Amino acid sequence: MRGGARRDRGAYATGTDRAGDDPLDAAQERRVRAVLALGGVPQSDLPDGVQQVRLRLLERTASGREAPRDVSAWAAVVASHLAMDWHRAKRRQERLGERLAALREPAHPSGEETSLLSLAVARGLDALPAAQRQVLVLRFFADLQVRDIAAELGVPEGTVKSRLHTAVRALRARLHEDEVV
């Protein structure tokens, strides 16, 4: 295998390689695939890894740098670096997914969680006195401001605030009691 690598080195070092020649021979490609696979890269990503090694070898020779002494060994080292990069990217993607999921969870509870919460809120609202339920619904479900609720009901703003405070506290206690939140 080393003899083949040295023959390849000679071709790339002198620039005598023919257009279309593969910078990796079959044995080197098998070795690159093995290093990638042993490095934990899934089978579906192995062809991309081999292409990355080829590309790096071609870029190295095109930039005028000296060709590696042993292309096979050089390709194996590059493949091991690619395997580590693949794992880093996978971990980064997983962490990003976890962060996005954490952001999404409160906004989009499952259907069962939404149903449980809706039932608990409905029961909690039913248990409130009519005046408290009225201001709570107008404030949080109709999205009216305190001053607008006061004007509509013909009561002072302080009364609306007091009823809201008492209603929210009672509803929160009920939801905790039912172990919904």
JSON list of C-alpha atoms in Angstrom, two decimals:
[
{"chain": "A", "resi": 1, "resn": "MET", "atom": "CA", "xyz": [0.00, 0.00, 0.00]},
{"chain": "A", "resi": 2, "resn": "ARG", "atom": "CA", "xyz": [2.85, 2.38, 0.76]},
{"chain": "A", "resi": 3, "resn": "GLY", "atom": "CA", "xyz": [4.38, 1.76, -2.63]},
{"chain": "A", "resi": 4, "resn": "GLY", "atom": "CA", "xyz": [1.11, 2.80, -4.26]},
{"chain": "A", "resi": 5, "resn": "ALA", "atom": "CA", "xyz": [0.98, 5.90, -2.12]},
{"chain": "A", "resi": 6, "resn": "ARG", "atom": "CA", "xyz": [4.48, 6.86, -3.18]},
{"chain": "A", "resi": 7, "resn": "ARG", "atom": "CA", "xyz": [3.67, 6.34, -6.84]},
{"chain": "A", "resi": 8, "resn": "ASP", "atom": "CA", "xyz": [0.67, 8.65, -6.38]},
{"chain": "A", "resi": 9, "resn": "ARG", "atom": "CA", "xyz": [2.84, 11.18, -4.60]},
{"chain": "A", "resi": 10, "resn": "GLY", "atom": "CA", "xyz": [5.16, 11.27, -7.53]},
{"chain": "A", "resi": 11, "resn": "ALA", "atom": "CA", "xyz": [2.35, 11.92, -9.98]},
{"chain": "A", "resi": 12, "resn": "TYR", "atom": "CA", "xyz": [0.88, 14.75, -7.89]},
{"chain": "A", "resi": 13, "resn": "ALA", "atom": "CA", "xyz": [4.24, 16.23, -6.94]},
{"chain": "A", "resi": 14, "resn": "THR", "atom": "CA", "xyz": [5.36, 16.52, -10.56]},
{"chain": "A", "resi": 15, "resn": "GLY", "atom": "CA", "xyz": [1.99, 17.65, -11.84]},
{"chain": "A", "resi": 16, "resn": "THR", "atom": "CA", "xyz": [1.91, 14.83, -14.38]},
{"chain": "A", "resi": 17, "resn": "ASP", "atom": "CA", "xyz": [-1.45, 13.49, -13.31]},
{"chain": "A", "resi": 18, "resn": "ARG", "atom": "CA", "xyz": [-3.96, 13.28, -16.11]},
{"chain": "A", "resi": 19, "resn": "ALA", "atom": "CA", "xyz": [-7.19, 15.24, -15.93]},
{"chain": "A", "resi": 20, "resn": "GLY", "atom": "CA", "xyz": [-9.91, 13.08, -14.41]},
{"chain": "A", "resi": 21, "resn": "ASP", "atom": "CA", "xyz": [-7.50, 10.86, -12.46]},
{"chain": "A", "resi": 22, "resn": "ASP", "atom": "CA", "xyz": [-8.72, 10.09, -8.96]},
{"chain": "A", "resi": 23, "resn": "PRO", "atom": "CA", "xyz": [-6.30, 11.43, -6.35]},
{"chain": "A", "resi": 24, "resn": "LEU", "atom": "CA", "xyz": [-7.11, 8.38, -4.19]},
{"chain": "A", "resi": 25, "resn": "ASP", "atom": "CA", "xyz": [-6.61, 4.84, -5.43]},
{"chain": "A", "resi": 26, "resn": "ALA", "atom": "CA", "xyz": [-9.06, 2.09, -4.46]},
{"chain": "A", "resi": 27, "resn": "ALA", "atom": "CA", "xyz": [-7.03, 0.96, -1.43]},
{"chain": "A", "resi": 28, "resn": "GLN", "atom": "CA", "xyz": [-6.73, 4.51, -0.12]},
{"chain": "A", "resi": 29, "resn": "GLU", "atom": "CA", "xyz": [-10.46, 5.05, -0.59]},
{"chain": "A", "resi": 30, "resn": "ARG", "atom": "CA", "xyz": [-11.21, 1.85, 1.37]},
{"chain": "A", "resi": 31, "resn": "ARG", "atom": "CA", "xyz": [-8.89, 3.04, 4.13]},
{"chain": "A", "resi": 32, "resn": "VAL", "atom": "CA", "xyz": [-10.59, 6.47, 4.24]},
{"chain": "A", "resi": 33, "resn": "ARG", "atom": "CA", "xyz": [-14.02, 4.78, 4.40]},
{"chain": "A", "resi": 34, "resn": "ALA", "atom": "CA", "xyz": [-12.81, 2.52, 7.21]},
{"chain": "A", "resi": 35, "resn": "VAL", "atom": "CA", "xyz": [-11.40, 5.42, 9.23]},
{"chain": "A", "resi": 36, "resn": "LEU", "atom": "CA", "xyz": [-14.64, 7.38, 8.79]},
{"chain": "A", "resi": 37, "resn": "ALA", "atom": "CA", "xyz": [-16.79, 4.37, 9.72]},
{"chain": "A", "resi": 38, "resn": "LEU", "atom": "CA", "xyz": [-14.65, 3.53, 12.75]},
{"chain": "A", "resi": 39, "resn": "GLY", "atom": "CA", "xyz": [-14.88, 7.20, 13.68]},
{"chain": "A", "resi": 40, "resn": "GLY", "atom": "CA", "xyz": [-18.65, 6.84, 13.95]},
{"chain": "A", "resi": 41, "resn": "VAL", "atom": "CA", "xyz": [-19.72, 8.46, 10.70]},
{"chain": "A", "resi": 42, "resn": "PRO", "atom": "CA", "xyz": [-22.91, 6.77, 9.44]},
{"chain": "A", "resi": 43, "resn": "GLN", "atom": "CA", "xyz": [-22.81, 4.74, 6.22]},
{"chain": "A", "resi": 44, "resn": "SER", "atom": "CA", "xyz": [-24.98, 7.29, 4.44]},
{"chain": "A", "resi": 45, "resn": "ASP", "atom": "CA", "xyz": [-22.37, 10.02, 5.02]},
{"chain": "A", "resi": 46, "resn": "LEU", "atom": "CA", "xyz": [-19.30, 8.00, 4.02]},
{"chain": "A", "resi": 47, "resn": "PRO", "atom": "CA", "xyz": [-19.35, 9.00, 0.31]},
{"chain": "A", "resi": 48, "resn": "ASP", "atom": "CA", "xyz": [-19.39, 12.68, 1.32]},
{"chain": "A", "resi": 49, "resn": "GLY", "atom": "CA", "xyz": [-16.46, 12.08, 3.66]},
{"chain": "A", "resi": 50, "resn": "VAL", "atom": "CA", "xyz": [-14.44, 10.39, 0.92]},
{"chain": "A", "resi": 51, "resn": "GLN", "atom": "CA", "xyz": [-15.20, 13.29, -1.41]},
{"chain": "A", "resi": 52, "resn": "GLN", "atom": "CA", "xyz": [-14.03, 15.75, 1.26]},
{"chain": "A", "resi": 53, "resn": "VAL", "atom": "CA", "xyz": [-10.70, 13.92, 1.52]},
{"chain": "A", "resi": 54, "resn": "ARG", "atom": "CA", "xyz": [-10.32, 13.98, -2.28]},
{"chain": "A", "resi": 55, "resn": "LEU", "atom": "CA", "xyz": [-11.16, 17.67, -2.37]},
{"chain": "A", "resi": 56, "resn": "ARG", "atom": "CA", "xyz": [-8.62, 18.52, 0.33]},
{"chain": "A", "resi": 57, "resn": "LEU", "atom": "CA", "xyz": [-5.92, 16.58, -1.51]},
{"chain": "A", "resi": 58, "resn": "LEU", "atom": "CA", "xyz": [-6.73, 18.34, -4.77]},
{"chain": "A", "resi": 59, "resn": "GLU", "atom": "CA", "xyz": [-6.80, 21.74, -3.03]},
{"chain": "A", "resi": 60, "resn": "ARG", "atom": "CA", "xyz": [-3.45, 21.01, -1.43]},
{"chain": "A", "resi": 61, "resn": "THR", "atom": "CA", "xyz": [-1.80, 20.15, -4.72]},
{"chain": "A", "resi": 62, "resn": "ALA", "atom": "CA", "xyz": [-3.52, 22.99, -6.59]},
{"chain": "A", "resi": 63, "resn": "SER", "atom": "CA", "xyz": [-2.24, 25.53, -4.07]},
{"chain": "A", "resi": 64, "resn": "GLY", "atom": "CA", "xyz": [1.32, 24.52, -4.85]},
{"chain": "A", "resi": 65, "resn": "ARG", "atom": "CA", "xyz": [2.07, 22.94, -1.50]},
{"chain": "A", "resi": 66, "resn": "GLU", "atom": "CA", "xyz": [4.18, 19.84, -1.48]},
{"chain": "A", "resi": 67, "resn": "ALA", "atom": "CA", "xyz": [2.22, 16.62, -1.89]},
{"chain": "A", "resi": 68, "resn": "PRO", "atom": "CA", "xyz": [2.05, 14.42, 1.20]},
{"chain": "A", "resi": 69, "resn": "ARG", "atom": "CA", "xyz": [4.87, 11.88, 1.52]},
{"chain": "A", "resi": 70, "resn": "ASP", "atom": "CA", "xyz": [2.38, 9.11, 2.11]},
{"chain": "A", "resi": 71, "resn": "VAL", "atom": "CA", "xyz": [-0.99, 9.95, 0.58]},
{"chain": "A", "resi": 72, "resn": "SER", "atom": "CA", "xyz": [-2.63, 6.99, 2.29]},
{"chain": "A", "resi": 73, "resn": "ALA", "atom": "CA", "xyz": [-1.53, 8.06, 5.77]},
{"chain": "A", "resi": 74, "resn": "TRP", "atom": "CA", "xyz": [-2.36, 11.71, 5.05]},
{"chain": "A", "resi": 75, "resn": "ALA", "atom": "CA", "xyz": [-5.84, 10.72, 3.82]},
{"chain": "A", "resi": 76, "resn": "ALA", "atom": "CA", "xyz": [-6.42, 8.61, 6.96]},
{"chain": "A", "resi": 77, "resn": "VAL", "atom": "CA", "xyz": [-5.50, 11.54, 9.21]},
{"chain": "A", "resi": 78, "resn": "VAL", "atom": "CA", "xyz": [-7.77, 13.90, 7.25]},
{"chain": "A", "resi": 79, "resn": "ALA", "atom": "CA", "xyz": [-10.57, 11.29, 7.48]},
{"chain": "A", "resi": 80, "resn": "SER", "atom": "CA", "xyz": [-10.14, 11.07, 11.25]},
{"chain": "A", "resi": 81, "resn": "HIS", "atom": "CA", "xyz": [-10.40, 14.87, 11.47]},
{"chain": "A", "resi": 82, "resn": "LEU", "atom": "CA", "xyz": [-13.54, 14.76, 9.33]},
{"chain": "A", "resi": 83, "resn": "ALA", "atom": "CA", "xyz": [-15.05, 12.16, 11.66]},
{"chain": "A", "resi": 84, "resn": "MET", "atom": "CA", "xyz": [-14.40, 14.41, 14.66]},
{"chain": "A", "resi": 85, "resn": "ASP", "atom": "CA", "xyz": [-15.88, 17.37, 12.77]},
{"chain": "A", "resi": 86, "resn": "TRP", "atom": "CA", "xyz": [-18.95, 15.26, 11.94]},
{"chain": "A", "resi": 87, "resn": "HIS", "atom": "CA", "xyz": [-19.48, 14.49, 15.64]},
{"chain": "A", "resi": 88, "resn": "ARG", "atom": "CA", "xyz": [-19.01, 18.13, 16.62]},
{"chain": "A", "resi": 89, "resn": "ALA", "atom": "CA", "xyz": [-21.54, 19.22, 14.03]},
{"chain": "A", "resi": 90, "resn": "LYS", "atom": "CA", "xyz": [-23.97, 16.53, 15.19]},
{"chain": "A", "resi": 91, "resn": "ARG", "atom": "CA", "xyz": [-23.65, 17.66, 18.83]},
{"chain": "A", "resi": 92, "resn": "ARG", "atom": "CA", "xyz": [-24.09, 21.29, 17.76]},
{"chain": "A", "resi": 93, "resn": "GLN", "atom": "CA", "xyz": [-27.21, 20.34, 15.82]},
{"chain": "A", "resi": 94, "resn": "GLU", "atom": "CA", "xyz": [-28.58, 18.36, 18.77]},
{"chain": "A", "resi": 95, "resn": "ARG", "atom": "CA", "xyz": [-27.98, 21.26, 21.16]},
{"chain": "A", "resi": 96, "resn": "LEU", "atom": "CA", "xyz": [-29.64, 23.63, 18.73]},
{"chain": "A", "resi": 97, "resn": "GLY", "atom": "CA", "xyz": [-32.58, 21.25, 18.44]},
{"chain": "A", "resi": 98, "resn": "GLU", "atom": "CA", "xyz": [-32.86, 21.06, 22.23]},
{"chain": "A", "resi": 99, "resn": "ARG", "atom": "CA", "xyz": [-32.78, 24.84, 22.53]},
{"chain": "A", "resi": 100, "resn": "LEU", "atom": "CA", "xyz": [-35.44, 25.23, 19.87]},
{"chain": "A", "resi": 101, "resn": "ALA", "atom": "CA", "xyz": [-37.58, 22.55, 21.48]},
{"chain": "A", "resi": 102, "resn": "ALA", "atom": "CA", "xyz": [-37.28, 24.29, 24.84]},
{"chain": "A", "resi": 103, "resn": "LEU", "atom": "CA", "xyz": [-38.45, 27.51, 23.25]},
{"chain": "A", "resi": 104, "resn": "ARG", "atom": "CA", "xyz": [-41.35, 25.77, 21.53]},
{"chain": "A", "resi": 105, "resn": "GLU", "atom": "CA", "xyz": [-42.62, 23.70, 24.47]},
{"chain": "A", "resi": 106, "resn": "PRO", "atom": "CA", "xyz": [-44.43, 26.44, 26.40]},
{"chain": "A", "resi": 107, "resn": "ALA", "atom": "CA", "xyz": [-45.99, 27.85, 23.24]},
{"chain": "A", "resi": 108, "resn": "HIS", "atom": "CA", "xyz": [-47.14, 24.50, 21.85]},
{"chain": "A", "resi": 109, "resn": "PRO", "atom": "CA", "xyz": [-48.13, 22.01, 24.54]},
{"chain": "A", "resi": 110, "resn": "SER", "atom": "CA", "xyz": [-49.38, 18.66, 23.34]},
{"chain": "A", "resi": 111, "resn": "GLY", "atom": "CA", "xyz": [-53.07, 18.21, 22.56]},
{"chain": "A", "resi": 112, "resn": "GLU", "atom": "CA", "xyz": [-53.58, 16.26, 25.77]},
{"chain": "A", "resi": 113, "resn": "GLU", "atom": "CA", "xyz": [-51.84, 18.92, 27.88]},
{"chain": "A", "resi": 114, "resn": "THR", "atom": "CA", "xyz": [-53.88, 21.65, 26.21]},
{"chain": "A", "resi": 115, "resn": "SER", "atom": "CA", "xyz": [-57.11, 19.76, 26.85]},
{"chain": "A", "resi": 116, "resn": "LEU", "atom": "CA", "xyz": [-56.25, 19.19, 30.51]},
{"chain": "A", "resi": 117, "resn": "LEU", "atom": "CA", "xyz": [-55.33, 22.82, 31.01]},
{"chain": "A", "resi": 118, "resn": "SER", "atom": "CA", "xyz": [-58.47, 24.01, 29.22]},
{"chain": "A", "resi": 119, "resn": "LEU", "atom": "CA", "xyz": [-60.70, 21.81, 31.37]},
{"chain": "A", "resi": 120, "resn": "ALA", "atom": "CA", "xyz": [-58.96, 22.93, 34.55]},
{"chain": "A", "resi": 121, "resn": "VAL", "atom": "CA", "xyz": [-59.27, 26.61, 33.61]},
{"chain": "A", "resi": 122, "resn": "ALA", "atom": "CA", "xyz": [-62.95, 26.15, 32.74]},
{"chain": "A", "resi": 123, "resn": "ARG", "atom": "CA", "xyz": [-63.60, 24.47, 36.10]},
{"chain": "A", "resi": 124, "resn": "GLY", "atom": "CA", "xyz": [-61.64, 27.18, 37.86]},
{"chain": "A", "resi": 125, "resn": "LEU", "atom": "CA", "xyz": [-63.64, 29.91, 36.12]},
{"chain": "A", "resi": 126, "resn": "ASP", "atom": "CA", "xyz": [-66.91, 28.19, 37.06]},
{"chain": "A", "resi": 127, "resn": "ALA", "atom": "CA", "xyz": [-65.86, 28.22, 40.71]},
{"chain": "A", "resi": 128, "resn": "LEU", "atom": "CA", "xyz": [-65.28, 32.01, 40.72]},
{"chain": "A", "resi": 129, "resn": "PRO", "atom": "CA", "xyz": [-67.96, 34.49, 41.76]},
{"chain": "A", "resi": 130, "resn": "ALA", "atom": "CA", "xyz": [-69.71, 36.05, 38.73]},
{"chain": "A", "resi": 131, "resn": "ALA", "atom": "CA", "xyz": [-68.11, 39.52, 39.14]},
{"chain": "A", "resi": 132, "resn": "GLN", "atom": "CA", "xyz": [-64.57, 38.05, 39.29]},
{"chain": "A", "resi": 133, "resn": "ARG", "atom": "CA", "xyz": [-65.21, 35.68, 36.39]},
{"chain": "A", "resi": 134, "resn": "GLN", "atom": "CA", "xyz": [-66.56, 38.59, 34.34]},
{"chain": "A", "resi": 135, "resn": "VAL", "atom": "CA", "xyz": [-63.49, 40.84, 34.76]},
{"chain": "A", "resi": 136, "resn": "LEU", "atom": "CA", "xyz": [-61.11, 37.90, 34.25]},
{"chain": "A", "resi": 137, "resn": "VAL", "atom": "CA", "xyz": [-62.77, 36.93, 30.97]},
{"chain": "A", "resi": 138, "resn": "LEU", "atom": "CA", "xyz": [-62.91, 40.53, 29.75]},
{"chain": "A", "resi": 139, "resn": "ARG", "atom": "CA", "xyz": [-59.25, 41.15, 30.62]},
{"chain": "A", "resi": 140, "resn": "PHE", "atom": "CA", "xyz": [-57.57, 37.94, 29.49]},
{"chain": "A", "resi": 141, "resn": "PHE", "atom": "CA", "xyz": [-59.89, 36.42, 26.92]},
{"chain": "A", "resi": 142, "resn": "ALA", "atom": "CA", "xyz": [-61.37, 39.58, 25.36]},
{"chain": "A", "resi": 143, "resn": "ASP", "atom": "CA", "xyz": [-58.04, 41.40, 25.86]},
{"chain": "A", "resi": 144, "resn": "LEU", "atom": "CA", "xyz": [-59.64, 44.62, 27.16]},
{"chain": "A", "resi": 145, "resn": "GLN", "atom": "CA", "xyz": [-57.66, 47.13, 29.21]},
{"chain": "A", "resi": 146, "resn": "VAL", "atom": "CA", "xyz": [-58.62, 47.78, 32.85]},
{"chain": "A", "resi": 147, "resn": "ARG", "atom": "CA", "xyz": [-59.94, 51.26, 32.03]},
{"chain": "A", "resi": 148, "resn": "ASP", "atom": "CA", "xyz": [-62.13, 49.86, 29.23]},
{"chain": "A", "resi": 149, "resn": "ILE", "atom": "CA", "xyz": [-63.53, 47.15, 31.51]},
{"chain": "A", "resi": 150, "resn": "ALA", "atom": "CA", "xyz": [-64.29, 49.76, 34.19]},
{"chain": "A", "resi": 151, "resn": "ALA", "atom": "CA", "xyz": [-66.06, 51.96, 31.66]},
{"chain": "A", "resi": 152, "resn": "GLU", "atom": "CA", "xyz": [-68.12, 49.05, 30.28]},
{"chain": "A", "resi": 153, "resn": "LEU", "atom": "CA", "xyz": [-69.16, 47.79, 33.71]},
{"chain": "A", "resi": 154, "resn": "GLY", "atom": "CA", "xyz": [-69.63, 51.26, 35.19]},
{"chain": "A", "resi": 155, "resn": "VAL", "atom": "CA", "xyz": [-67.32, 50.59, 38.15]},
{"chain": "A", "resi": 156, "resn": "PRO", "atom": "CA", "xyz": [-64.08, 52.30, 39.26]},
{"chain": "A", "resi": 157, "resn": "GLU", "atom": "CA", "xyz": [-60.76, 51.03, 37.85]},
{"chain": "A", "resi": 158, "resn": "GLY", "atom": "CA", "xyz": [-59.64, 50.13, 41.37]},
{"chain": "A", "resi": 159, "resn": "THR", "atom": "CA", "xyz": [-62.61, 47.76, 41.69]},
{"chain": "A", "resi": 160, "resn": "VAL", "atom": "CA", "xyz": [-61.68, 46.07, 38.40]},
{"chain": "A", "resi": 161, "resn": "LYS", "atom": "CA", "xyz": [-58.05, 45.72, 39.55]},
{"chain": "A", "resi": 162, "resn": "SER", "atom": "CA", "xyz": [-59.13, 44.31, 42.90]},
{"chain": "A", "resi": 163, "resn": "ARG", "atom": "CA", "xyz": [-61.48, 41.78, 41.31]},
{"chain": "A", "resi": 164, "resn": "LEU", "atom": "CA", "xyz": [-58.80, 40.78, 38.79]},
{"chain": "A", "resi": 165, "resn": "HIS", "atom": "CA", "xyz": [-56.22, 40.30, 41.51]},
{"chain": "A", "resi": 166, "resn": "THR", "atom": "CA", "xyz": [-58.54, 38.18, 43.62]},
{"chain": "A", "resi": 167, "resn": "ALA", "atom": "CA", "xyz": [-59.74, 36.15, 40.61]},
{"chain": "A", "resi": 168, "resn": "VAL", "atom": "CA", "xyz": [-56.23, 35.44, 39.34]},
{"chain": "A", "resi": 169, "resn": "ARG", "atom": "CA", "xyz": [-55.06, 34.38, 42.79]},
{"chain": "A", "resi": 170, "resn": "ALA", "atom": "CA", "xyz": [-58.07, 32.06, 43.21]},
{"chain": "A", "resi": 171, "resn": "LEU", "atom": "CA", "xyz": [-57.66, 30.56, 39.74]},
{"chain": "A", "resi": 172, "resn": "ARG", "atom": "CA", "xyz": [-53.93, 30.03, 40.27]},
{"chain": "A", "resi": 173, "resn": "ALA", "atom": "CA", "xyz": [-54.60, 28.31, 43.59]},
{"chain": "A", "resi": 174, "resn": "ARG", "atom": "CA", "xyz": [-57.20, 26.08, 41.94]},
{"chain": "A", "resi": 175, "resn": "LEU", "atom": "CA", "xyz": [-54.81, 25.08, 39.12]},
{"chain": "A", "resi": 176, "resn": "HIS", "atom": "CA", "xyz": [-52.07, 24.27, 41.65]},
{"chain": "A", "resi": 177, "resn": "GLU", "atom": "CA", "xyz": [-54.56, 22.33, 43.74]},
{"chain": "A", "resi": 178, "resn": "ASP", "atom": "CA", "xyz": [-55.55, 20.30, 40.68]},
{"chain": "A", "resi": 179, "resn": "GLU", "atom": "CA", "xyz": [-51.81, 19.88, 39.92]},
{"chain": "A", "resi": 180, "resn": "VAL", "atom": "CA", "xyz": [-52.25, 21.26, 36.41]},
{"chain": "A", "resi": 181, "resn": "VAL", "atom": "CA", "xyz": [-49.52, 23.88, 36.75]}
]
